[in-house]
Short mmCIF file of C-alpha atoms in Angstrom, two decimals:
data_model
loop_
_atom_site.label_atom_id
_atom_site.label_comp_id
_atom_site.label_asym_id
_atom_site.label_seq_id
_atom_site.Cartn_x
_atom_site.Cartn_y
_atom_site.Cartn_z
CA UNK Y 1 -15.41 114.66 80.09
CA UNK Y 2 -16.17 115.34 76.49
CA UNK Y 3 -19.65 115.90 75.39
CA UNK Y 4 -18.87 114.99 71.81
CA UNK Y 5 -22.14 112.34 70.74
CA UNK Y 6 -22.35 113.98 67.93
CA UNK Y 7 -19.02 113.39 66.07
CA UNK Y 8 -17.33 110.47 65.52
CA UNK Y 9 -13.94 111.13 65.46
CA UNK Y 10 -12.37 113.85 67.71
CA UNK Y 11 -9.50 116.27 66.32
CA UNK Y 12 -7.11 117.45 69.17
CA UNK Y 13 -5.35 120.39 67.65
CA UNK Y 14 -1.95 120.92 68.90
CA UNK Y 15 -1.01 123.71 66.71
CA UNK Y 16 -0.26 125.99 69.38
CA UNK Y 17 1.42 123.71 71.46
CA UNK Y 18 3.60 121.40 68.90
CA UNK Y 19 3.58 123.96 66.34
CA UNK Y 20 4.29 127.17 67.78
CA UNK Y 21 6.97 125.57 69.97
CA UNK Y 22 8.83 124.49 67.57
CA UNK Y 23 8.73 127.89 65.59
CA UNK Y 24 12.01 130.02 66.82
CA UNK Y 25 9.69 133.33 66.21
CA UNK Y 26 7.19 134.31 69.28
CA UNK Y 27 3.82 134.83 68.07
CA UNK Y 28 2.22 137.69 70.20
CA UNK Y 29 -0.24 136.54 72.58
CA UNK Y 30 -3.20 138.75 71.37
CA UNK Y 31 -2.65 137.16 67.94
CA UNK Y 32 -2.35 133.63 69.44
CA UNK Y 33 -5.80 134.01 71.11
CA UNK Y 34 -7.36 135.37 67.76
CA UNK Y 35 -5.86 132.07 66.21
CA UNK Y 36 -7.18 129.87 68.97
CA UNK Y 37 -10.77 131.55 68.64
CA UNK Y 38 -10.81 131.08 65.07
CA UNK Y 39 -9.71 127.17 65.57
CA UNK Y 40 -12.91 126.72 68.13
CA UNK Y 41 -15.21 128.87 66.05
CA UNK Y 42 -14.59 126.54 63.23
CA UNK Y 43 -15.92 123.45 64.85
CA UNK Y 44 -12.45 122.33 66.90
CA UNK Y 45 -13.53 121.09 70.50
CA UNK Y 46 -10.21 120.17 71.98
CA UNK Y 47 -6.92 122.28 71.38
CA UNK Y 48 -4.02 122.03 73.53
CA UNK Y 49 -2.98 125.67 73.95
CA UNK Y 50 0.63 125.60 74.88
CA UNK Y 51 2.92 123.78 77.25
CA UNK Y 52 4.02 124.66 80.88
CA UNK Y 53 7.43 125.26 80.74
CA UNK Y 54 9.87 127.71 81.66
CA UNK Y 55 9.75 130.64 79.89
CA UNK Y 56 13.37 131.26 79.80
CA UNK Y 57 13.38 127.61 78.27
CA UNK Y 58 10.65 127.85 75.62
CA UNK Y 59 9.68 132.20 75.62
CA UNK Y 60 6.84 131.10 72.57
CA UNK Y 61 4.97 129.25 75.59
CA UNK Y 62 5.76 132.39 78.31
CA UNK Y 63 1.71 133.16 77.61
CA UNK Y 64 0.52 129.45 78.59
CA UNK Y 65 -1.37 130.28 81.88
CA UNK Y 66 -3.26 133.25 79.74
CA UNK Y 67 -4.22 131.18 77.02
CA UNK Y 68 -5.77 128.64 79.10
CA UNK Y 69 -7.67 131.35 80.91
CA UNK Y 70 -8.84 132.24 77.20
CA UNK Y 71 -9.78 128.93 76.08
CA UNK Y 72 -12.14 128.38 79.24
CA UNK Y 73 -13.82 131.44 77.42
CA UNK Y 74 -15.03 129.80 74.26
CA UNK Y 75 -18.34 127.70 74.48
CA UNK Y 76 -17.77 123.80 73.90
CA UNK Y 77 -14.07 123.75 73.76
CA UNK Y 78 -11.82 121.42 76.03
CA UNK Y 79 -8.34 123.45 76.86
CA UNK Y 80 -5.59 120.87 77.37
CA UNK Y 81 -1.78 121.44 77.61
CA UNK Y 82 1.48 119.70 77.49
CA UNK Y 83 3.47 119.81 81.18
CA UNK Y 84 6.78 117.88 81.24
CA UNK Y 85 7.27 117.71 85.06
CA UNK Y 86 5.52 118.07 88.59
CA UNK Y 87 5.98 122.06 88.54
CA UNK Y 88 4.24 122.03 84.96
CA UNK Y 89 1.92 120.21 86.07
CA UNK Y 90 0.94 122.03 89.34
CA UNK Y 91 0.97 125.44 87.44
CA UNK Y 92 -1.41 123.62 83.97
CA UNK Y 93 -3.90 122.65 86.99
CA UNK Y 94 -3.66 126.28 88.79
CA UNK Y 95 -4.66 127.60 85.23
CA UNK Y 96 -7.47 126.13 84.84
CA UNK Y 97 -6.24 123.65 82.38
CA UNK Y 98 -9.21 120.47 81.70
CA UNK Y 99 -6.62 117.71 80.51
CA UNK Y 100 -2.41 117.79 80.98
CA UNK Y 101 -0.41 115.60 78.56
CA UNK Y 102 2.82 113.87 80.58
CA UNK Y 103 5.45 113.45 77.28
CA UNK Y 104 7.06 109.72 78.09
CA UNK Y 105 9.84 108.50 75.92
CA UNK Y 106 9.70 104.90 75.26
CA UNK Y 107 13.22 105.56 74.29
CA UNK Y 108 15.58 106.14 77.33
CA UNK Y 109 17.84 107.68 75.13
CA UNK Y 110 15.49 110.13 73.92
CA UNK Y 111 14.22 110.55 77.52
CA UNK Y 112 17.86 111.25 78.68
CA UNK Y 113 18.33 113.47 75.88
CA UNK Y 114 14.80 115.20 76.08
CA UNK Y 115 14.11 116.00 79.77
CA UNK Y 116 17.30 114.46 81.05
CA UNK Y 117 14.65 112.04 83.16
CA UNK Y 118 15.92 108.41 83.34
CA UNK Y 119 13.07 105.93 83.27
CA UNK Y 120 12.97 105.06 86.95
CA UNK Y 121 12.95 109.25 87.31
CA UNK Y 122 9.73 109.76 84.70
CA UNK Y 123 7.72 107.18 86.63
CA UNK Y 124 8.10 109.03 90.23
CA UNK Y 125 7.32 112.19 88.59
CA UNK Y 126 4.11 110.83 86.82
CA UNK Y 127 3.37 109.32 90.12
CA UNK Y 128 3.72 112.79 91.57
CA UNK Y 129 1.35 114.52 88.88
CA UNK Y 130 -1.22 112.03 89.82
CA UNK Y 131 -1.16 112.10 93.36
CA UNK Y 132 -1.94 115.81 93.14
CA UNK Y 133 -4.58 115.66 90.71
CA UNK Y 134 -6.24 113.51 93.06
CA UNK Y 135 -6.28 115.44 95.97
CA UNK Y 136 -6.70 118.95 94.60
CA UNK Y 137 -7.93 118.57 90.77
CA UNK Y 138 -9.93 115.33 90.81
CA UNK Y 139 -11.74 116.59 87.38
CA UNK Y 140 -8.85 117.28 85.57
CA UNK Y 141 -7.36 114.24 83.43
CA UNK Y 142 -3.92 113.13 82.97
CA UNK Y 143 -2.75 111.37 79.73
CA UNK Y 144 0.55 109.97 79.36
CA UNK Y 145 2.31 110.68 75.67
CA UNK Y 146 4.32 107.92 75.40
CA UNK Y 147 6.80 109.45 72.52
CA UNK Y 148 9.03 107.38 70.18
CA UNK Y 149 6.90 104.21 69.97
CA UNK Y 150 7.78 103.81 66.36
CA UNK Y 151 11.56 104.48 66.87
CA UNK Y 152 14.18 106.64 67.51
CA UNK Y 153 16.80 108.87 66.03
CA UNK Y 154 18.83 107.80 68.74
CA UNK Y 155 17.78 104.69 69.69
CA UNK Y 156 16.78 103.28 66.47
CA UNK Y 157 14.44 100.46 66.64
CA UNK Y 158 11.93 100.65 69.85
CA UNK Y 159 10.22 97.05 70.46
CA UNK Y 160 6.75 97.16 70.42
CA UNK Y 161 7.10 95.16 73.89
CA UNK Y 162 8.98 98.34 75.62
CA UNK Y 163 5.76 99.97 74.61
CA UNK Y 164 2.96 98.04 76.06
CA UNK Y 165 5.03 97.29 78.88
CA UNK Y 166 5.49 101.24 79.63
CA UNK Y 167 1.89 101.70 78.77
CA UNK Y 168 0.77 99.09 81.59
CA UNK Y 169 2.81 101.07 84.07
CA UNK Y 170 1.27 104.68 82.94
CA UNK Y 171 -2.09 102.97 83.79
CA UNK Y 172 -0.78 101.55 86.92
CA UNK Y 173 0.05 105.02 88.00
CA UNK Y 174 -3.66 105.99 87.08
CA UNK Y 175 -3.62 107.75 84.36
CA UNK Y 176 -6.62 108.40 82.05
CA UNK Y 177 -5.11 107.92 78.73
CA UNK Y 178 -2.37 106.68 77.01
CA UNK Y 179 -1.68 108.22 73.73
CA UNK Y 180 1.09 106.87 70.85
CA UNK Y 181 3.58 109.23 69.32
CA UNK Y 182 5.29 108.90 66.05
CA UNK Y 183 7.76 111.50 67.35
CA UNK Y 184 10.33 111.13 64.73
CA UNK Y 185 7.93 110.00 61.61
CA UNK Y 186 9.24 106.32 61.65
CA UNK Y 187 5.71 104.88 61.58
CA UNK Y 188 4.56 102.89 58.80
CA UNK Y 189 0.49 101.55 58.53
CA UNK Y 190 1.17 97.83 59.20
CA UNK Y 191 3.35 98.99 62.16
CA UNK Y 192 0.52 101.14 63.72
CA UNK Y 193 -2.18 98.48 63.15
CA UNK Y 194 -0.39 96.12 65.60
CA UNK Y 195 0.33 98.69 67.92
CA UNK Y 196 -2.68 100.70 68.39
CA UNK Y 197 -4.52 96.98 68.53
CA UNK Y 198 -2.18 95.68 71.19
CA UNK Y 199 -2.32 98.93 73.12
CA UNK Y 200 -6.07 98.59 72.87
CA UNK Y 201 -6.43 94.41 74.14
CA UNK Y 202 -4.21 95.56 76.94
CA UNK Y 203 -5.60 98.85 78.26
CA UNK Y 204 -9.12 98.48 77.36
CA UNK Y 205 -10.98 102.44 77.69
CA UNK Y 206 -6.92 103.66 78.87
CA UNK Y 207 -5.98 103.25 75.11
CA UNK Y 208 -6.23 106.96 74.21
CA UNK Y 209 -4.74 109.40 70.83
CA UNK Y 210 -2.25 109.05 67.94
CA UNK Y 211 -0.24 111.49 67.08
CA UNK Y 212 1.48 111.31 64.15
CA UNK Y 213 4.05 113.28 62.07
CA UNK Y 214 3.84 113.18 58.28
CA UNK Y 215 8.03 113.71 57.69
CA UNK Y 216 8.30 110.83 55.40
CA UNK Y 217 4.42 111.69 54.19
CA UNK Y 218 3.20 108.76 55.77
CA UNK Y 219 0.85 110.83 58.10
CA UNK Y 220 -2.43 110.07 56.59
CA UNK Y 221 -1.89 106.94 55.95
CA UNK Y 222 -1.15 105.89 59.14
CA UNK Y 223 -4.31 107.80 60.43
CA UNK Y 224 -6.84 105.01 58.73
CA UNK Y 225 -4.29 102.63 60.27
CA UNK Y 226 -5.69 103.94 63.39
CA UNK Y 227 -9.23 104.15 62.64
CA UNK Y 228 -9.59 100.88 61.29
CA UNK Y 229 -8.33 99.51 65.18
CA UNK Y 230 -10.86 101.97 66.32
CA UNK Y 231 -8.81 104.86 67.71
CA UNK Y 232 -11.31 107.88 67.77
CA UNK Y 233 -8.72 110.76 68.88
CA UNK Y 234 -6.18 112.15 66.38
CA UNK Y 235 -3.68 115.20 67.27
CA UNK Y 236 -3.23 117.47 63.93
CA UNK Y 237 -1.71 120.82 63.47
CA UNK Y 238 -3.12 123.70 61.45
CA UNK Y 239 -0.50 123.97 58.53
CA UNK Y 240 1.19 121.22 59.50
CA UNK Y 241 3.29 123.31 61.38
CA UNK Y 242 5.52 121.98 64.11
CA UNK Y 243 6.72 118.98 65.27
CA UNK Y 244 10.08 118.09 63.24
CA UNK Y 245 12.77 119.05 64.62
CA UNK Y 246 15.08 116.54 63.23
CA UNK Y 247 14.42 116.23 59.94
CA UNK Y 248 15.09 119.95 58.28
CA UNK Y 249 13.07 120.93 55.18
CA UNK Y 250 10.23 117.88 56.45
CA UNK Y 251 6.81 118.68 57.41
CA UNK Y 252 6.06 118.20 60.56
CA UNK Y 253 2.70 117.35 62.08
CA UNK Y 254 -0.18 116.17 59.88
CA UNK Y 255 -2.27 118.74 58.46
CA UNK Y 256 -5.57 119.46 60.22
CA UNK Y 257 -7.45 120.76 57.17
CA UNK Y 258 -5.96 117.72 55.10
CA UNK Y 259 -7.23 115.32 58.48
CA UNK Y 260 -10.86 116.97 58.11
CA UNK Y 261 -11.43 116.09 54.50
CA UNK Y 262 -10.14 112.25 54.63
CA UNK Y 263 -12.52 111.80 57.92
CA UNK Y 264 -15.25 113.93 56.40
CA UNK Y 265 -15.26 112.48 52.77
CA UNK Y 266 -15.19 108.79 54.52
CA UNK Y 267 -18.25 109.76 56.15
CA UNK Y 268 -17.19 110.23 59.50
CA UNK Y 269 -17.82 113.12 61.38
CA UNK Y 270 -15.55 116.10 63.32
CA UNK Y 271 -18.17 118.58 63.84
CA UNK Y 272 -15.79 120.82 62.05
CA UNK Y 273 -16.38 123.71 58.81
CA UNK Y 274 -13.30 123.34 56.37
CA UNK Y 275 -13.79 126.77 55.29
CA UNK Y 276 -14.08 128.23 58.44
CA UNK Y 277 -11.05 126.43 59.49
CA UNK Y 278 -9.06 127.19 56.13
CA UNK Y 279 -9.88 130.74 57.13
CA UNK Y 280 -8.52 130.68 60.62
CA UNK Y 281 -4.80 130.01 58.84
CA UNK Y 282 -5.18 133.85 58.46
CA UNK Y 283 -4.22 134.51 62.06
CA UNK Y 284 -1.49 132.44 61.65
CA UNK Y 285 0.32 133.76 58.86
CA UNK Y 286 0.17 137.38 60.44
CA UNK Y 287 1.53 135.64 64.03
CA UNK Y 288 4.50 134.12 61.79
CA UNK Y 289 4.96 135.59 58.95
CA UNK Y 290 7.07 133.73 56.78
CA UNK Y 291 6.56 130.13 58.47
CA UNK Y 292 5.67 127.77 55.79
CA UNK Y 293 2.12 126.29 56.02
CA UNK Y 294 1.19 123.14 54.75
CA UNK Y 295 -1.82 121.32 53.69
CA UNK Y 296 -3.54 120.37 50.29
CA UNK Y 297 -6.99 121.40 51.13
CA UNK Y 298 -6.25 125.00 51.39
CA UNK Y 299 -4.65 125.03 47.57
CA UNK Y 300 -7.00 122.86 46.16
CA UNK Y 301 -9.96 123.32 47.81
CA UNK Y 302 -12.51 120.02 48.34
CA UNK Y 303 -13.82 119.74 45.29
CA UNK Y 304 -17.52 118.91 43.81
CA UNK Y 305 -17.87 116.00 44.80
CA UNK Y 306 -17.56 116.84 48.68
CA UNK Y 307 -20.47 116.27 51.24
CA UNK Y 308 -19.87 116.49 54.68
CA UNK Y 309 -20.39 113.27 56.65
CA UNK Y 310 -23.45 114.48 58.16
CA UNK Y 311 -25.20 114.89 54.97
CA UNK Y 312 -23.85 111.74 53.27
#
């Protein structure tokens, strides 16, 4: 488990996973594990390094199982990935991986459209994951994603009731965590209020991340949604990159740097250096050069008035 008493709200980066896969460019793997250095040096304790996925599917996460060995490297930092099956799954764990994240579409649609998994056919293969966790990786923890809980490009409109009641069987199965996913950037505050706290009355300690995607700039927003129902895990990306790819010329994820300050400046604590984690964008712009980056902070620096929580 985490050792993380001393922060109170704990960043997952998923730069390199949601970011980098969604980039058509490869960054080289020597590069990547610069990046992913710089990210832990700067205070980050939990980055999820990549997905395990076929290469000839997704070449930008070919490097996964390396990445993972890399990440085991640095001191304090939890290495988690994204598997979408069984075969992921078994290969994240042979890595050396400390946390896998099973994607779940709330939306069957999306699920269908996605992983071409039917409902019925996501469940057995959680079931799977979990069954050998248990008997071969009993320290390793398994979160379901559940993905489109806000709604759907293809759906549309996902009740909040296909949620919880998706969520119950995730836990069933026995997994550790179940995380919410604005996949498409349909969430609005009022919306993730009543989710997160339903999710939360329901699953007790199970209740796990948000993930959110700023495309309609509601990103941050919807983060102090979340903290004021007492969710303590939020995914960012570093630039923002990633995690849009149905809305061209949106944003995608929310900005890390942009995360930092709003948690920081309301006095609660990451454990992570803005500067040094401004700085680690350098790595990234030589892996993709051209990508845009996103992110206030980095243009307009924090300002005078600035004190990290610790020293409020």
């Amino acid at each position: 488990m985490h050792d993380n008493h001393d922060i109170d709200i704990l960043i997952s980066e998923v730069g390199p996973r949601d970011g980098l896969q969604s980039v058509k460019a490869t960054m080289p793997t020597a590069l990547k594990t610069a990046w992913i250095s710089a990210l832990a040096g700067a205070g980050l304790r939990e980055i999820e390094i990549g997905s395990f996925v076929p290469a000839k599917l997704l070449p930008q996460m070919a490097d996964a199982a390396q990445l993972v060995a890399h990440g085991r490297t640095l001191p304090g930092l939890f290495v988690t990935a994204l598997v979408p099956n069984l075969k992921g799954a078994q290969a994240a764990f042979e890595a050396g991986v400390q946390k896998i994240t099973v994607p779940v579409s709330v939306s069957e649609p999306h699920s269908l459209a996605n992983i071409r998994k039917t409902h019925a056919q996501v469940i057995e293969e959680v079931r799977g994951v979990i069954a050998l966790r248990n008997q071969h990786y009993p320290h390793v923890q398994v979160e379901a994603g559940l993905s489109t809980v806000f709604g759907c490009t293809i759906q549309g409109v996902v009740p909040a009731d296909e949620v919880i009641r998706l969520a119950l069987v995730m836990a069933g199965l026995g997994v550790d965590e179940v995380g919410l996913a604005d996949t498409v950037g349909y969430a609005n505050p009022t919306q993730v209020r009543q989710l997160f706290s339903r999710l939360r009355n329901e699953l007790g300690t199970v209740a796990g991340s948000a993930h959110f995607h700023n495309t309609r700039g509601q990103g941050l927003a919807n983060v102090v949604a979340a903290l004021d129902v007492g969710v303590t895990t939020i995914d960012a990306s570093q630039g923002g990159i990633g995690g849009c790819p149905y809305a061209p010329g949106a944003s995608g994820n929310i900005v890390t740097e942009d995360l930092v300050y709003l948690l920081e400046s309301m006095g609660l604590r990451t454990g992570i250096d803005i500067d040094r984690l401004v700085a680690a964008r350098e790595w990234l712009q030589q892996g993709l050069p051209g990508e845009p980056l996103y992110g206030f902070i980095p243009d307009a620096g924090v300002g005078k008035n600035f004190h990290y929580a610790k020293d409020l």
